PDB file of C-alpha atoms and ligand atoms in Angstrom:
ATOM      1  CA  UNK A   1       3.389  52.638 -48.119  1.00  0.00           C
ATOM      2  CA  UNK A   2       2.164  54.448 -45.041  1.00  0.00           C
ATOM      3  CA  UNK A   3       4.510  56.776 -43.156  1.00  0.00           C
ATOM      4  CA  UNK A   4       2.977  56.159 -39.729  1.00  0.00           C
ATOM      5  CA  UNK A   5       2.931  52.418 -40.205  1.00  0.00           C
ATOM      6  CA  UNK A   6       1.621  51.590 -36.730  1.00  0.00           C
ATOM      7  CA  UNK A   7      -0.881  54.409 -36.284  1.00  0.00           C
ATOM      8  CA  UNK A   8      -3.670  53.518 -33.848  1.00  0.00           C
ATOM      9  CA  UNK A   9      -1.955  50.329 -32.649  1.00  0.00           C
ATOM     10  CA  UNK A  10      -1.055  49.556 -29.048  1.00  0.00           C
ATOM     11  CA  UNK A  11       2.244  47.875 -28.263  1.00  0.00           C
ATOM     12  CA  UNK A  12       3.376  46.102 -25.111  1.00  0.00           C
ATOM     13  CA  UNK A  13       7.166  45.941 -24.843  1.00  0.00           C
ATOM     14  CA  UNK A  14       8.854  43.877 -22.144  1.00  0.00           C
ATOM     15  CA  UNK A  15      12.299  45.149 -21.223  1.00  0.00           C
ATOM     16  CA  UNK A  16      11.412  48.371 -23.008  1.00  0.00           C
ATOM     17  CA  UNK A  17      13.070  50.735 -20.545  1.00  0.00           C
ATOM     18  CA  UNK A  18      16.636  50.358 -21.816  1.00  0.00           C
ATOM     19  CA  UNK A  19      18.900  48.924 -24.474  1.00  0.00           C
ATOM     20  CA  UNK A  20      17.368  47.258 -27.516  1.00  0.00           C
ATOM     21  CA  UNK A  21      13.909  47.346 -25.910  1.00  0.00           C
ATOM     22  CA  UNK A  22      14.071  51.113 -25.557  1.00  0.00           C
ATOM     23  CA  UNK A  23      15.294  51.495 -29.154  1.00  0.00           C
ATOM     24  CA  UNK A  24      12.283  49.475 -30.263  1.00  0.00           C
ATOM     25  CA  UNK A  25       9.877  51.420 -28.014  1.00  0.00           C
ATOM     26  CA  UNK A  26      11.101  54.635 -29.609  1.00  0.00           C
ATOM     27  CA  UNK A  27      10.812  53.365 -33.193  1.00  0.00           C
ATOM     28  CA  UNK A  28       7.412  51.763 -32.684  1.00  0.00           C
ATOM     29  CA  UNK A  29       6.174  54.925 -30.906  1.00  0.00           C
ATOM     30  CA  UNK A  30       7.459  57.206 -33.667  1.00  0.00           C
ATOM     31  CA  UNK A  31       5.644  54.975 -36.150  1.00  0.00           C
ATOM     32  CA  UNK A  32       2.392  55.929 -34.394  1.00  0.00           C
ATOM     33  CA  UNK A  33       1.781  53.174 -31.837  1.00  0.00           C
ATOM     34  CA  UNK A  34       1.012  53.783 -28.183  1.00  0.00           C
ATOM     35  CA  UNK A  35       3.557  52.045 -25.998  1.00  0.00           C
ATOM     36  CA  UNK A  36       3.403  50.265 -22.641  1.00  0.00           C
ATOM     37  CA  UNK A  37       6.778  49.370 -21.202  1.00  0.00           C
ATOM     38  CA  UNK A  38       7.243  46.606 -18.679  1.00  0.00           C
ATOM     39  CA  UNK A  39      10.427  46.816 -16.631  1.00  0.00           C
ATOM     40  CA  UNK A  40      11.497  45.837 -13.141  1.00  0.00           C
ATOM     41  CA  UNK A  41      13.396  49.047 -12.359  1.00  0.00           C
ATOM     42  CA  UNK A  42      11.125  51.977 -11.546  1.00  0.00           C
ATOM     43  CA  UNK A  43      13.866  54.597 -12.066  1.00  0.00           C
ATOM     44  CA  UNK A  44      14.686  53.272 -15.527  1.00  0.00           C
ATOM     45  CA  UNK A  45      10.978  53.070 -16.373  1.00  0.00           C
ATOM     46  CA  UNK A  46      10.565  56.742 -15.436  1.00  0.00           C
ATOM     47  CA  UNK A  47      13.601  57.802 -17.455  1.00  0.00           C
ATOM     48  CA  UNK A  48      12.358  55.914 -20.519  1.00  0.00           C
ATOM     49  CA  UNK A  49       8.870  57.432 -20.258  1.00  0.00           C
ATOM     50  CA  UNK A  50      10.403  60.928 -19.980  1.00  0.00           C
ATOM     51  CA  UNK A  51      12.460  60.386 -23.123  1.00  0.00           C
ATOM     52  CA  UNK A  52       9.549  58.935 -25.093  1.00  0.00           C
ATOM     53  CA  UNK A  53       7.172  61.686 -23.971  1.00  0.00           C
ATOM     54  CA  UNK A  54       9.644  64.304 -25.244  1.00  0.00           C
ATOM     55  CA  UNK A  55       9.208  62.674 -28.660  1.00  0.00           C
ATOM     56  CA  UNK A  56       5.411  63.002 -28.348  1.00  0.00           C
ATOM     57  CA  UNK A  57       4.988  59.259 -27.969  1.00  0.00           C
ATOM     58  CA  UNK A  58       1.900  58.201 -26.030  1.00  0.00           C
ATOM     59  CA  UNK A  59       3.369  55.857 -23.425  1.00  0.00           C
ATOM     60  CA  UNK A  60       3.268  54.443 -19.907  1.00  0.00           C
ATOM     61  CA  UNK A  61       5.211  51.914 -17.869  1.00  0.00           C
ATOM     62  CA  UNK A  62       4.411  49.190 -15.363  1.00  0.00           C
ATOM     63  CA  UNK A  63       6.865  47.744 -12.893  1.00  0.00           C
ATOM     64  CA  UNK A  64       7.203  43.968 -13.031  1.00  0.00           C
ATOM     65  CA  UNK A  65       9.978  41.408 -12.640  1.00  0.00           C
ATOM     66  CA  UNK A  66       9.689  38.871 -15.447  1.00  0.00           C
ATOM     67  CA  UNK A  67      11.829  36.291 -13.677  1.00  0.00           C
ATOM     68  CA  UNK A  68       8.651  35.573 -11.637  1.00  0.00           C
ATOM     69  CA  UNK A  69       6.896  33.693 -14.388  1.00  0.00           C
ATOM     70  CA  UNK A  70       4.186  32.249 -12.138  1.00  0.00           C
ATOM     71  CA  UNK A  71       3.030  35.779 -11.387  1.00  0.00           C
ATOM     72  CA  UNK A  72       2.811  36.692 -15.090  1.00  0.00           C
ATOM     73  CA  UNK A  73      -0.829  35.550 -15.691  1.00  0.00           C
ATOM     74  CA  UNK A  74      -2.378  37.700 -12.936  1.00  0.00           C
ATOM     75  CA  UNK A  75      -0.116  40.640 -13.798  1.00  0.00           C
ATOM     76  CA  UNK A  76      -1.057  40.350 -17.460  1.00  0.00           C
ATOM     77  CA  UNK A  77      -4.767  40.269 -16.664  1.00  0.00           C
ATOM     78  CA  UNK A  78      -4.380  43.360 -14.513  1.00  0.00           C
ATOM     79  CA  UNK A  79      -2.649  45.389 -17.216  1.00  0.00           C
ATOM     80  CA  UNK A  80      -5.034  44.185 -19.890  1.00  0.00           C
ATOM     81  CA  UNK A  81      -7.938  45.369 -17.785  1.00  0.00           C
ATOM     82  CA  UNK A  82      -6.250  48.741 -17.405  1.00  0.00           C
ATOM     83  CA  UNK A  83      -4.970  49.275 -20.976  1.00  0.00           C
ATOM     84  CA  UNK A  84      -7.102  46.983 -23.151  1.00  0.00           C
ATOM     85  CA  UNK A  85      -5.975  44.244 -25.529  1.00  0.00           C
ATOM     86  CA  UNK A  86      -2.591  44.896 -27.159  1.00  0.00           C
ATOM     87  CA  UNK A  87      -2.285  44.677 -30.947  1.00  0.00           C
ATOM     88  CA  UNK A  88       1.465  44.188 -30.684  1.00  0.00           C
ATOM     89  CA  UNK A  89       3.607  42.275 -28.185  1.00  0.00           C
ATOM     90  CA  UNK A  90       7.378  42.666 -28.271  1.00  0.00           C
ATOM     91  CA  UNK A  91       9.361  40.362 -25.986  1.00  0.00           C
ATOM     92  CA  UNK A  92      12.629  42.045 -25.253  1.00  0.00           C
ATOM     93  CA  UNK A  93      13.271  41.349 -21.568  1.00  0.00           C
ATOM     94  CA  UNK A  94      16.355  39.222 -21.223  1.00  0.00           C
ATOM     95  CA  UNK A  95      19.249  38.447 -18.964  1.00  0.00           C
ATOM     96  CA  UNK A  96      22.466  36.464 -18.978  1.00  0.00           C
ATOM     97  CA  UNK A  97      24.986  34.952 -16.587  1.00  0.00           C
ATOM     98  CA  UNK A  98      28.344  34.564 -18.304  1.00  0.00           C
ATOM     99  CA  UNK A  99      30.071  31.497 -16.869  1.00  0.00           C
ATOM    100  CA  UNK A 100      31.624  28.349 -18.250  1.00  0.00           C
ATOM    101  CA  UNK A 101      28.888  25.685 -18.384  1.00  0.00           C
ATOM    102  CA  UNK A 102      30.392  23.388 -15.743  1.00  0.00           C
ATOM    103  CA  UNK A 103      30.660  26.299 -13.303  1.00  0.00           C
ATOM    104  CA  UNK A 104      26.996  27.331 -13.525  1.00  0.00           C
ATOM    105  CA  UNK A 105      24.779  26.369 -10.592  1.00  0.00           C
ATOM    106  CA  UNK A 106      21.302  24.974 -11.213  1.00  0.00           C
ATOM    107  CA  UNK A 107      19.796  28.161  -9.782  1.00  0.00           C
ATOM    108  CA  UNK A 108      21.848  30.322 -12.165  1.00  0.00           C
ATOM    109  CA  UNK A 109      20.765  28.187 -15.098  1.00  0.00           C
ATOM    110  CA  UNK A 110      17.119  28.430 -14.017  1.00  0.00           C
ATOM    111  CA  UNK A 111      17.219  32.186 -13.474  1.00  0.00           C
ATOM    112  CA  UNK A 112      18.238  32.722 -17.111  1.00  0.00           C
ATOM    113  CA  UNK A 113      15.779  30.154 -18.475  1.00  0.00           C
ATOM    114  CA  UNK A 114      12.905  31.489 -16.317  1.00  0.00           C
ATOM    115  CA  UNK A 115      13.339  35.098 -17.440  1.00  0.00           C
ATOM    116  CA  UNK A 116      14.253  34.616 -21.080  1.00  0.00           C
ATOM    117  CA  UNK A 117      12.240  31.552 -22.028  1.00  0.00           C
ATOM    118  CA  UNK A 118       9.463  30.642 -19.598  1.00  0.00           C
ATOM    119  CA  UNK A 119       8.211  34.180 -18.974  1.00  0.00           C
ATOM    120  CA  UNK A 120       8.134  34.832 -22.712  1.00  0.00           C
ATOM    121  CA  UNK A 121       6.121  31.652 -23.207  1.00  0.00           C
ATOM    122  CA  UNK A 122       3.660  32.588 -20.461  1.00  0.00           C
ATOM    123  CA  UNK A 123       3.089  36.219 -21.429  1.00  0.00           C
ATOM    124  CA  UNK A 124       2.845  35.473 -25.152  1.00  0.00           C
ATOM    125  CA  UNK A 125       0.329  32.659 -24.712  1.00  0.00           C
ATOM    126  CA  UNK A 126      -1.773  34.846 -22.382  1.00  0.00           C
ATOM    127  CA  UNK A 127      -1.702  37.672 -24.938  1.00  0.00           C
ATOM    128  CA  UNK A 128      -2.597  35.397 -27.856  1.00  0.00           C
ATOM    129  CA  UNK A 129      -5.404  33.744 -25.950  1.00  0.00           C
ATOM    130  CA  UNK A 130      -7.083  37.155 -25.401  1.00  0.00           C
ATOM    131  CA  UNK A 131      -6.792  37.979 -29.105  1.00  0.00           C
ATOM    132  CA  UNK A 132      -8.174  34.586 -30.124  1.00  0.00           C
ATOM    133  CA  UNK A 133     -11.145  34.954 -27.761  1.00  0.00           C
ATOM    134  CA  UNK A 134     -11.973  38.383 -29.204  1.00  0.00           C
ATOM    135  CA  UNK A 135     -11.241  37.331 -32.775  1.00  0.00           C
ATOM    136  CA  UNK A 136      -8.642  40.090 -33.156  1.00  0.00           C
ATOM    137  CA  UNK A 137      -5.443  39.968 -35.252  1.00  0.00           C
ATOM    138  CA  UNK A 138      -2.044  40.584 -33.664  1.00  0.00           C
ATOM    139  CA  UNK A 139       1.698  40.732 -34.190  1.00  0.00           C
ATOM    140  CA  UNK A 140       4.383  39.411 -31.866  1.00  0.00           C
ATOM    141  CA  UNK A 141       8.145  39.805 -31.951  1.00  0.00           C
ATOM    142  CA  UNK A 142      10.692  37.917 -29.902  1.00  0.00           C
ATOM    143  CA  UNK A 143      14.165  39.383 -29.575  1.00  0.00           C
ATOM    144  CA  UNK A 144      16.717  36.619 -29.942  1.00  0.00           C
ATOM    145  CA  UNK A 145      20.502  36.730 -30.337  1.00  0.00           C
ATOM    146  CA  UNK A 146      23.383  35.426 -32.403  1.00  0.00           C
ATOM    147  CA  UNK A 147      23.462  32.814 -29.637  1.00  0.00           C
ATOM    148  CA  UNK A 148      20.209  31.362 -31.014  1.00  0.00           C
ATOM    149  CA  UNK A 149      22.442  29.927 -33.734  1.00  0.00           C
ATOM    150  CA  UNK A 150      26.096  29.916 -32.645  1.00  0.00           C
ATOM    151  CA  UNK A 151      27.901  29.799 -29.315  1.00  0.00           C
ATOM    152  CA  UNK A 152      30.826  31.455 -27.676  1.00  0.00           C
ATOM    153  CA  UNK A 153      32.313  30.409 -24.334  1.00  0.00           C
ATOM    154  CA  UNK A 154      30.191  31.295 -21.247  1.00  0.00           C
ATOM    155  CA  UNK A 155      26.837  31.459 -23.025  1.00  0.00           C
ATOM    156  CA  UNK A 156      25.250  28.036 -22.308  1.00  0.00           C
ATOM    157  CA  UNK A 157      22.059  29.061 -20.481  1.00  0.00           C
ATOM    158  CA  UNK A 158      21.617  32.229 -22.524  1.00  0.00           C
ATOM    159  CA  UNK A 159      22.162  30.373 -25.806  1.00  0.00           C
ATOM    160  CA  UNK A 160      19.862  27.519 -24.779  1.00  0.00           C
ATOM    161  CA  UNK A 161      17.112  30.024 -23.948  1.00  0.00           C
ATOM    162  CA  UNK A 162      17.571  31.959 -27.196  1.00  0.00           C
ATOM    163  CA  UNK A 163      17.638  28.930 -29.484  1.00  0.00           C
ATOM    164  CA  UNK A 164      14.544  27.586 -27.724  1.00  0.00           C
ATOM    165  CA  UNK A 165      12.886  30.964 -28.290  1.00  0.00           C
ATOM    166  CA  UNK A 166      13.829  30.769 -31.946  1.00  0.00           C
ATOM    167  CA  UNK A 167      11.939  27.498 -32.193  1.00  0.00           C
ATOM    168  CA  UNK A 168       9.067  29.031 -30.215  1.00  0.00           C
ATOM    169  CA  UNK A 169       8.798  31.748 -32.902  1.00  0.00           C
ATOM    170  CA  UNK A 170       8.035  28.949 -35.372  1.00  0.00           C
ATOM    171  CA  UNK A 171       5.700  27.020 -33.045  1.00  0.00           C
ATOM    172  CA  UNK A 172       3.687  30.112 -32.136  1.00  0.00           C
ATOM    173  CA  UNK A 173       3.562  31.192 -35.789  1.00  0.00           C
ATOM    174  CA  UNK A 174       2.085  27.917 -37.005  1.00  0.00           C
ATOM    175  CA  UNK A 175      -0.284  27.546 -34.027  1.00  0.00           C
ATOM    176  CA  UNK A 176      -1.757  31.006 -34.482  1.00  0.00           C
ATOM    177  CA  UNK A 177      -1.534  31.756 -38.206  1.00  0.00           C
ATOM    178  CA  UNK A 178      -5.180  30.772 -38.640  1.00  0.00           C
ATOM    179  CA  UNK A 179      -6.122  33.416 -36.090  1.00  0.00           C
ATOM    180  CA  UNK A 180      -4.244  36.087 -38.036  1.00  0.00           C
ATOM    181  CA  UNK A 181      -1.533  36.391 -35.422  1.00  0.00           C
ATOM    182  CA  UNK A 182       1.970  36.737 -36.873  1.00  0.00           C
ATOM    183  CA  UNK A 183       5.082  35.898 -34.845  1.00  0.00           C
ATOM    184  CA  UNK A 184       8.650  36.704 -35.880  1.00  0.00           C
ATOM    185  CA  UNK A 185      12.104  36.923 -34.335  1.00  0.00           C
ATOM    186  CA  UNK A 186      14.883  39.474 -34.552  1.00  0.00           C
ATOM    187  CA  UNK A 187      18.406  38.231 -33.811  1.00  0.00           C
ATOM    188  CA  UNK A 188      20.659  41.181 -33.077  1.00  0.00           C
ATOM    189  CA  UNK A 189      24.409  40.916 -33.464  1.00  0.00           C
ATOM    190  CA  UNK A 190      26.696  42.648 -30.982  1.00  0.00           C
ATOM    191  CA  UNK A 191      24.815  45.783 -29.904  1.00  0.00           C
ATOM    192  CA  UNK A 192      26.067  48.304 -27.333  1.00  0.00           C
ATOM    193  CA  UNK A 193      23.666  48.039 -24.378  1.00  0.00           C
ATOM    194  CA  UNK A 194      23.775  47.545 -20.628  1.00  0.00           C
ATOM    195  CA  UNK A 195      23.817  43.768 -21.168  1.00  0.00           C
ATOM    196  CA  UNK A 196      26.948  43.940 -23.301  1.00  0.00           C
ATOM    197  CA  UNK A 197      28.701  46.655 -21.268  1.00  0.00           C
ATOM    198  CA  UNK A 198      31.189  44.181 -19.757  1.00  0.00           C
ATOM    199  CA  UNK A 199      31.999  43.125 -23.335  1.00  0.00           C
ATOM    200  CA  UNK A 200      32.367  46.441 -25.166  1.00  0.00           C
ATOM    201  CA  UNK A 201      34.348  48.007 -22.323  1.00  0.00           C
ATOM    202  CA  UNK A 202      36.862  45.179 -22.733  1.00  0.00           C
ATOM    203  CA  UNK A 203      39.171  46.612 -25.416  1.00  0.00           C
ATOM    204  CA  UNK A 204      40.249  43.246 -26.760  1.00  0.00           C
ATOM    205  CA  UNK A 205      36.707  41.899 -27.001  1.00  0.00           C
ATOM    206  CA  UNK A 206      35.388  45.131 -28.486  1.00  0.00           C
ATOM    207  CA  UNK A 207      38.049  45.012 -31.203  1.00  0.00           C
ATOM    208  CA  UNK A 208      37.351  41.338 -31.869  1.00  0.00           C
ATOM    209  CA  UNK A 209      33.666  42.168 -32.487  1.00  0.00           C
ATOM    210  CA  UNK A 210      34.606  44.919 -34.950  1.00  0.00           C
ATOM    211  CA  UNK A 211      37.040  42.684 -36.832  1.00  0.00           C
ATOM    212  CA  UNK A 212      34.596  39.754 -36.809  1.00  0.00           C
ATOM    213  CA  UNK A 213      31.623  41.827 -38.062  1.00  0.00           C
ATOM    214  CA  UNK A 214      31.757  42.376 -41.852  1.00  0.00           C
ATOM    215  CA  UNK A 215      30.148  45.840 -41.551  1.00  0.00           C
ATOM    216  CA  UNK A 216      33.004  46.670 -39.190  1.00  0.00           C
ATOM    217  CA  UNK A 217      31.261  48.112 -36.134  1.00  0.00           C
ATOM    218  CA  UNK A 218      29.173  47.389 -33.065  1.00  0.00           C
ATOM    219  CA  UNK A 219      25.435  47.812 -33.576  1.00  0.00           C
ATOM    220  CA  UNK A 220      23.214  50.226 -31.646  1.00  0.00           C
ATOM    221  CA  UNK A 221      19.567  49.943 -30.519  1.00  0.00           C
ATOM    222  CA  UNK A 222      18.552  52.260 -33.380  1.00  0.00           C
ATOM    223  CA  UNK A 223      19.718  49.547 -35.810  1.00  0.00           C
ATOM    224  CA  UNK A 224      17.002  47.251 -34.450  1.00  0.00           C
ATOM    225  CA  UNK A 225      14.011  49.617 -34.017  1.00  0.00           C
ATOM    226  CA  UNK A 226      13.167  50.127 -37.714  1.00  0.00           C
ATOM    227  CA  UNK A 227      13.298  46.381 -38.367  1.00  0.00           C
ATOM    228  CA  UNK A 228      10.811  45.865 -35.536  1.00  0.00           C
ATOM    229  CA  UNK A 229       8.522  48.506 -37.065  1.00  0.00           C
ATOM    230  CA  UNK A 230       8.673  46.769 -40.434  1.00  0.00           C
ATOM    231  CA  UNK A 231       7.876  43.337 -38.967  1.00  0.00           C
ATOM    232  CA  UNK A 232       4.961  44.748 -36.941  1.00  0.00           C
ATOM    233  CA  UNK A 233       3.500  46.632 -39.914  1.00  0.00           C
ATOM    234  CA  UNK A 234       1.239  45.456 -42.720  1.00  0.00           C
ATOM    235  CA  UNK A 235       4.255  45.681 -45.052  1.00  0.00           C
ATOM    236  CA  UNK A 236       5.314  42.382 -43.443  1.00  0.00           C
ATOM    237  CA  UNK A 237       1.789  40.942 -43.682  1.00  0.00           C
ATOM    238  CA  UNK A 238       2.984  37.718 -45.341  1.00  0.00           C
ATOM    239  CA  UNK A 239       5.951  37.126 -43.017  1.00  0.00           C
ATOM    240  CA  UNK A 240       5.503  34.814 -40.046  1.00  0.00           C
ATOM    241  CA  UNK A 241       7.676  32.257 -38.255  1.00  0.00           C
ATOM    242  CA  UNK A 242      10.803  33.952 -39.565  1.00  0.00           C
ATOM    243  CA  UNK A 243      13.896  35.348 -37.849  1.00  0.00           C
ATOM    244  CA  UNK A 244      15.845  38.289 -39.245  1.00  0.00           C
ATOM    245  CA  UNK A 245      19.481  38.578 -38.192  1.00  0.00           C
ATOM    246  CA  UNK A 246      20.432  42.224 -37.733  1.00  0.00           C
ATOM    247  CA  UNK A 247      24.096  41.527 -37.124  1.00  0.00           C
ATOM    248  CA  UNK A 248      26.205  43.459 -39.632  1.00  0.00           C
ATOM    249  CA  UNK A 249      26.864  40.198 -41.484  1.00  0.00           C
ATOM    250  CA  UNK A 250      28.371  38.389 -38.457  1.00  0.00           C
ATOM    251  CA  UNK A 251      26.583  35.106 -39.038  1.00  0.00           C
ATOM    252  CA  UNK A 252      27.282  35.098 -42.770  1.00  0.00           C
ATOM    253  CA  UNK A 253      31.033  35.164 -42.308  1.00  0.00           C
ATOM    254  CA  UNK A 254      33.599  32.688 -41.040  1.00  0.00           C
TER     255      UNK A 254
HETATM  256  C1  GCO B 318      27.540  37.177 -25.120  1.00  0.00           C
HETATM  257  C2  GCO B 318      26.029  37.180 -25.183  1.00  0.00           C
HETATM  258  C3  GCO B 318      25.269  38.405 -25.596  1.00  0.00           C
HETATM  259  C4  GCO B 318      25.488  38.927 -26.994  1.00  0.00           C
HETATM  260  C5  GCO B 318      24.378  38.984 -27.963  1.00  0.00           C
HETATM  261  C6  GCO B 318      24.860  38.718 -29.374  1.00  0.00           C
HETATM  262  O1  GCO B 318      28.225  37.160 -26.140  1.00  0.00           O
HETATM  263  O2  GCO B 318      28.009  37.092 -23.990  1.00  0.00           O
HETATM  264  O3  GCO B 318      25.595  36.177 -25.915  1.00  0.00           O
HETATM  265  O4  GCO B 318      25.564  39.350 -24.680  1.00  0.00           O
HETATM  266  O5  GCO B 318      25.800  40.242 -26.913  1.00  0.00           O
HETATM  267  O6  GCO B 318      23.294  38.265 -27.597  1.00  0.00           O
HETATM  268  O7  GCO B 318      23.814  38.539 -30.235  1.00  0.00           O
END
């Protein structure tokens, strides 16, 4: 087994400036890959690049708002021209609006679906099409959620997007296996990030997560990074179309 499992590889990470995306950027970078982060907040991009640079990770960031899926193709072409073809694509950008289903407006529904599902479809197909044209292999990860499998109140649009993405992992994997492009999913359990801040700062909810999770704690972004490195590396060379739940046993228990 190699120590620097991703040495010489280039990785594009959407939503890589914070939360799980940043944890993955760090892990993938420490495993030897160069990292390009895509994030819509310039300040957060800068902060992430500072942190990664301190760890001697070769990295840069580009500002882009992934809710604008129609603008993804031209943006992607621009960055590919600038940075070259990416060996690894990690789709981490995601959002949620927590509301009971009947209280969601159509625009709220669409904003979650556009960012989480449609943008991921557009950027991943653009990326794969470049690899296929150049006859290059590649690895893609899509970050899912417990909500790709189960639901809790107020998660309709988010859950619909994540379960659709889980199916997309399989569709992409079988479409592109013959081109040596692997596609897998990671479904995190409850992880402390900006997205879950309203949840873990709620004492009752935070305690419910701990009691409901067999390993008895909230997860952190560093729980996810090493799994991403494994799935992107040649150690996982025969794994495609699969989703790993990194959830402390949540889904296994009633
Ligand atoms: C919620 C959301 C997410 C979860 C996560 C669990 O419970 O409101 O679904 O914020 O934290 O996706 O895997």
